[in-house]
mmCIF file of C-alpha atoms in Angstrom:
data_model
loop_
_atom_site.group_PDB
_atom_site.id
_atom_site.type_symbol
_atom_site.label_atom_id
_atom_site.label_comp_id
_atom_site.label_asym_id
_atom_site.label_seq_id
_atom_site.Cartn_x
_atom_site.Cartn_y
_atom_site.Cartn_z
ATOM 1 C CA VAL A 11 -67.261 57.394 -71.998
ATOM 2 C CA LEU A 12 -69.748 60.196 -72.505
ATOM 3 C CA LEU A 13 -67.045 62.747 -73.239
ATOM 4 C CA ALA A 14 -65.398 60.448 -75.788
ATOM 5 C CA LEU A 15 -68.750 59.974 -77.498
ATOM 6 C CA MET A 16 -69.351 63.730 -77.566
ATOM 7 C CA LEU A 17 -65.933 64.332 -79.104
ATOM 8 C CA SER A 18 -66.317 61.540 -81.665
ATOM 9 C CA SER A 19 -69.194 63.106 -83.570
ATOM 10 C CA GLN A 20 -67.990 64.244 -87.011
ATOM 11 C CA THR A 21 -64.416 63.337 -86.018
ATOM 12 C CA LYS A 22 -62.065 60.560 -87.082
ATOM 13 C CA ASP A 23 -61.345 57.954 -84.412
ATOM 14 C CA GLN A 24 -57.627 58.806 -84.276
ATOM 15 C CA VAL A 25 -58.371 62.485 -83.608
ATOM 16 C CA THR A 26 -60.873 61.599 -80.869
ATOM 17 C CA SER A 27 -58.402 59.200 -79.283
ATOM 18 C CA ALA A 28 -55.632 61.823 -79.248
ATOM 19 C CA ALA A 29 -57.968 64.421 -77.702
ATOM 20 C CA MET A 30 -59.047 61.960 -74.993
ATOM 21 C CA LEU A 31 -55.412 61.164 -74.231
ATOM 22 C CA ARG A 32 -54.659 64.874 -73.783
ATOM 23 C CA LEU A 33 -57.707 65.244 -71.527
ATOM 24 C CA ARG A 34 -56.691 62.247 -69.408
ATOM 25 C CA ARG A 35 -53.220 63.721 -68.952
ATOM 26 C CA ARG A 36 -54.889 66.802 -67.438
ATOM 27 C CA GLY A 37 -56.810 64.641 -64.988
ATOM 28 C CA LEU A 38 -60.143 63.847 -66.542
ATOM 29 C CA THR A 39 -62.718 64.388 -63.804
ATOM 30 C CA VAL A 40 -65.895 66.403 -63.605
ATOM 31 C CA ASP A 41 -64.149 68.906 -61.354
ATOM 32 C CA SER A 42 -61.055 69.250 -63.552
ATOM 33 C CA VAL A 43 -63.210 69.932 -66.615
ATOM 34 C CA LEU A 44 -65.285 72.463 -64.683
ATOM 35 C CA GLN A 45 -62.115 74.227 -63.521
ATOM 36 C CA MET A 46 -60.754 74.544 -67.073
ATOM 37 C CA ASP A 47 -61.594 77.707 -68.931
ATOM 38 C CA GLU A 48 -63.122 77.316 -72.383
ATOM 39 C CA GLU A 49 -59.953 78.428 -74.156
ATOM 40 C CA SER A 50 -57.829 75.773 -72.411
ATOM 41 C CA LEU A 51 -60.411 73.069 -73.064
ATOM 42 C CA GLY A 52 -60.559 74.126 -76.708
ATOM 43 C CA GLN A 53 -56.773 73.845 -77.034
ATOM 44 C CA ILE A 54 -56.872 70.370 -75.545
ATOM 45 C CA ILE A 55 -59.625 68.952 -77.758
ATOM 46 C CA TYR A 56 -58.660 70.698 -81.006
ATOM 47 C CA PRO A 57 -58.770 69.507 -83.870
ATOM 48 C CA VAL A 58 -61.968 67.511 -83.208
ATOM 49 C CA GLY A 59 -64.796 68.482 -85.532
ATOM 50 C CA PHE A 60 -66.899 71.431 -84.356
ATOM 51 C CA TRP A 61 -64.579 71.830 -81.367
ATOM 52 C CA ARG A 62 -65.909 75.285 -80.411
ATOM 53 C CA ASN A 63 -69.462 73.947 -80.045
ATOM 54 C CA LYS A 64 -68.192 70.870 -78.236
ATOM 55 C CA VAL A 65 -66.335 73.023 -75.698
ATOM 56 C CA LYS A 66 -69.653 74.707 -74.824
ATOM 57 C CA TYR A 67 -71.539 71.385 -74.708
ATOM 58 C CA ILE A 68 -68.857 69.760 -72.549
ATOM 59 C CA LYS A 69 -68.826 72.627 -70.061
ATOM 60 C CA GLN A 70 -72.645 72.726 -69.865
ATOM 61 C CA THR A 71 -72.970 68.936 -69.627
ATOM 62 C CA THR A 72 -70.260 68.647 -66.989
ATOM 63 C CA ALA A 73 -71.994 71.264 -64.836
ATOM 64 C CA ILE A 74 -75.274 69.354 -65.153
ATOM 65 C CA LEU A 75 -73.556 66.065 -64.283
ATOM 66 C CA LYS A 76 -72.092 67.562 -61.121
ATOM 67 C CA GLU A 77 -75.262 69.371 -60.062
ATOM 68 C CA LYS A 78 -77.935 66.834 -60.969
ATOM 69 C CA TYR A 79 -76.174 63.454 -61.061
ATOM 70 C CA GLY A 80 -73.452 63.721 -58.420
ATOM 71 C CA GLY A 81 -70.721 63.655 -61.057
ATOM 72 C CA ASP A 82 -71.972 60.498 -62.775
ATOM 73 C CA ILE A 83 -73.883 60.216 -66.038
ATOM 74 C CA PRO A 84 -77.629 59.607 -66.250
ATOM 75 C CA SER A 85 -78.734 55.998 -66.469
ATOM 76 C CA THR A 86 -81.544 56.391 -69.015
ATOM 77 C CA VAL A 87 -81.645 57.355 -72.678
ATOM 78 C CA GLU A 88 -84.320 59.931 -71.899
ATOM 79 C CA GLU A 89 -82.043 61.722 -69.427
ATOM 80 C CA LEU A 90 -78.929 61.406 -71.596
ATOM 81 C CA VAL A 91 -80.521 63.058 -74.638
ATOM 82 C CA GLN A 92 -81.426 66.039 -72.448
ATOM 83 C CA LEU A 93 -77.722 66.820 -72.058
ATOM 84 C CA PRO A 94 -76.294 69.455 -74.431
ATOM 85 C CA GLY A 95 -74.605 67.839 -77.437
ATOM 86 C CA VAL A 96 -75.936 64.327 -76.761
ATOM 87 C CA GLY A 97 -78.212 62.722 -79.342
ATOM 88 C CA PRO A 98 -79.940 59.346 -79.479
ATOM 89 C CA LYS A 99 -76.975 57.483 -80.977
ATOM 90 C CA MET A 100 -74.632 58.702 -78.246
ATOM 91 C CA ALA A 101 -77.212 57.977 -75.573
ATOM 92 C CA HIS A 102 -77.683 54.387 -76.721
ATOM 93 C CA LEU A 103 -73.929 53.822 -76.954
ATOM 94 C CA ALA A 104 -73.420 55.355 -73.501
ATOM 95 C CA MET A 105 -76.097 53.099 -72.045
ATOM 96 C CA HIS A 106 -74.385 50.047 -73.511
ATOM 97 C CA ILE A 107 -70.796 50.989 -72.637
ATOM 98 C CA ALA A 108 -71.289 52.703 -69.284
ATOM 99 C CA TRP A 109 -74.280 50.850 -67.884
ATOM 100 C CA ASP A 110 -74.176 47.547 -69.838
ATOM 101 C CA SER A 111 -77.786 48.182 -70.767
ATOM 102 C CA VAL A 112 -79.208 47.926 -74.262
ATOM 103 C CA ALA A 113 -82.098 50.351 -74.475
ATOM 104 C CA GLY A 114 -82.099 50.625 -78.274
ATOM 105 C CA ILE A 115 -79.962 50.511 -81.397
ATOM 106 C CA ALA A 116 -77.258 53.136 -81.789
ATOM 107 C CA VAL A 117 -77.799 54.375 -85.337
ATOM 108 C CA ASP A 118 -75.245 56.676 -86.911
ATOM 109 C CA THR A 119 -74.779 57.683 -90.528
ATOM 110 C CA HIS A 120 -73.177 54.329 -91.421
ATOM 111 C CA VAL A 121 -75.924 52.185 -89.888
ATOM 112 C CA HIS A 122 -78.528 54.466 -91.482
ATOM 113 C CA ARG A 123 -76.950 54.301 -94.955
ATOM 114 C CA ILE A 124 -76.265 50.560 -94.939
ATOM 115 C CA SER A 125 -79.688 49.638 -93.526
ATOM 116 C CA ASN A 126 -81.292 51.553 -96.380
ATOM 117 C CA ARG A 127 -78.962 50.078 -99.019
ATOM 118 C CA LEU A 128 -79.670 46.545 -97.804
ATOM 119 C CA GLN A 129 -83.377 47.418 -97.550
ATOM 120 C CA TRP A 130 -83.493 46.371 -93.913
ATOM 121 C CA VAL A 131 -86.130 49.068 -93.485
ATOM 122 C CA LYS A 132 -89.554 48.532 -95.058
ATOM 123 C CA LYS A 133 -89.493 51.911 -96.763
ATOM 124 C CA GLU A 134 -86.544 54.250 -97.141
ATOM 125 C CA THR A 135 -85.863 56.271 -94.017
ATOM 126 C CA LYS A 136 -84.710 59.876 -94.060
ATOM 127 C CA SER A 137 -82.909 60.057 -90.707
ATOM 128 C CA PRO A 138 -80.901 57.834 -88.377
ATOM 129 C CA GLU A 139 -83.672 58.105 -85.785
ATOM 130 C CA GLN A 140 -86.273 56.814 -88.285
ATOM 131 C CA THR A 141 -83.879 53.994 -89.139
ATOM 132 C CA ARG A 142 -83.470 53.133 -85.444
ATOM 133 C CA VAL A 143 -87.225 52.820 -84.984
ATOM 134 C CA ALA A 144 -87.586 50.717 -88.151
ATOM 135 C CA LEU A 145 -84.719 48.383 -87.232
ATOM 136 C CA GLU A 146 -85.969 47.887 -83.684
ATOM 137 C CA GLN A 147 -89.304 46.700 -85.075
ATOM 138 C CA TRP A 148 -87.817 43.592 -86.642
ATOM 139 C CA LEU A 149 -84.231 43.021 -85.506
ATOM 140 C CA PRO A 150 -84.081 40.626 -82.536
ATOM 141 C CA ARG A 151 -83.212 42.513 -79.360
ATOM 142 C CA ASP A 152 -80.200 40.304 -78.643
ATOM 143 C CA LEU A 153 -78.548 41.727 -81.796
ATOM 144 C CA TRP A 154 -79.152 45.396 -80.978
ATOM 145 C CA LYS A 155 -75.869 46.025 -79.190
ATOM 146 C CA GLU A 156 -73.645 44.578 -81.906
ATOM 147 C CA ILE A 157 -75.276 46.003 -85.036
ATOM 148 C CA ASN A 158 -73.622 49.420 -84.630
ATOM 149 C CA TRP A 159 -70.134 47.962 -84.108
ATOM 150 C CA LEU A 160 -70.508 45.681 -87.131
ATOM 151 C CA LEU A 161 -71.877 48.233 -89.554
ATOM 152 C CA VAL A 162 -69.697 51.224 -88.619
ATOM 153 C CA GLY A 163 -66.463 49.480 -89.594
ATOM 154 C CA PHE A 164 -68.117 48.042 -92.691
ATOM 155 C CA GLY A 165 -69.333 51.524 -93.628
ATOM 156 C CA GLN A 166 -65.896 53.066 -93.101
ATOM 157 C CA GLN A 167 -64.033 50.440 -95.126
ATOM 158 C CA THR A 168 -66.349 48.922 -97.730
ATOM 159 C CA CYS A 169 -69.869 50.356 -97.970
ATOM 160 C CA LEU A 170 -68.656 53.921 -98.369
ATOM 161 C CA PRO A 171 -71.066 56.865 -98.779
ATOM 162 C CA VAL A 172 -69.601 57.692 -102.190
ATOM 163 C CA ASN A 173 -68.119 55.017 -104.454
ATOM 164 C CA PRO A 174 -68.893 51.993 -102.281
ATOM 165 C CA ARG A 175 -66.596 49.046 -102.923
ATOM 166 C CA CYS A 176 -69.337 46.681 -104.071
ATOM 167 C CA SER A 177 -66.932 44.559 -106.143
ATOM 168 C CA GLN A 178 -65.015 43.709 -102.930
ATOM 169 C CA CYS A 179 -68.099 43.258 -100.752
ATOM 170 C CA LEU A 180 -69.118 39.802 -99.561
ATOM 171 C CA ASN A 181 -72.746 40.989 -99.599
ATOM 172 C CA GLN A 182 -72.790 41.997 -103.271
ATOM 173 C CA ASP A 183 -74.961 39.037 -104.325
ATOM 174 C CA ILE A 184 -77.706 39.863 -101.816
ATOM 175 C CA CYS A 185 -77.448 43.646 -101.736
ATOM 176 C CA PRO A 186 -80.091 45.518 -103.751
ATOM 177 C CA ALA A 187 -77.844 48.609 -103.883
ATOM 178 C CA ALA A 188 -74.920 46.665 -105.387
ATOM 179 C CA LYS A 189 -77.113 45.772 -108.325
ATOM 180 C CA ARG A 190 -78.023 49.438 -108.907
ATOM 181 C CA LEU A 191 -74.561 50.981 -108.415
#
């Protein structure tokens, strides 16, 4: 789960999925990743975005997982974000998927953009982390785990960063951004 999340950053889902499939074919364990040299790992995960950096992060993180966590992943957001290449969004998603624990809202670029367009934040936020804090202040906790899944697909298909498809959007009558665009 953690490795898939690390690979997914700045990468299309299909590319991430193909890279994970190649990794699984090699025997995806902490030890197998540690035994791979960086060049081999790079060949396996290419063409994920920023693959050279991700190779370094994966090797460093895997070593930490083996040494400090007995080959498992940490069970808190605070520990997860200490791992190389893991940010708050990944940490919150990992908590939900791996530990079935909702510690916060996983806010990526889509959730950030759409929350601002819909004015779900009191004042415009400049970063996904600011958006996370603002959303958590008012959104009922029982909705935290599903907001990312709902808005990511919506942001990929309809509420695009450039040229959003407002005329096709079911929210156009209530969306402040649709009136401006």
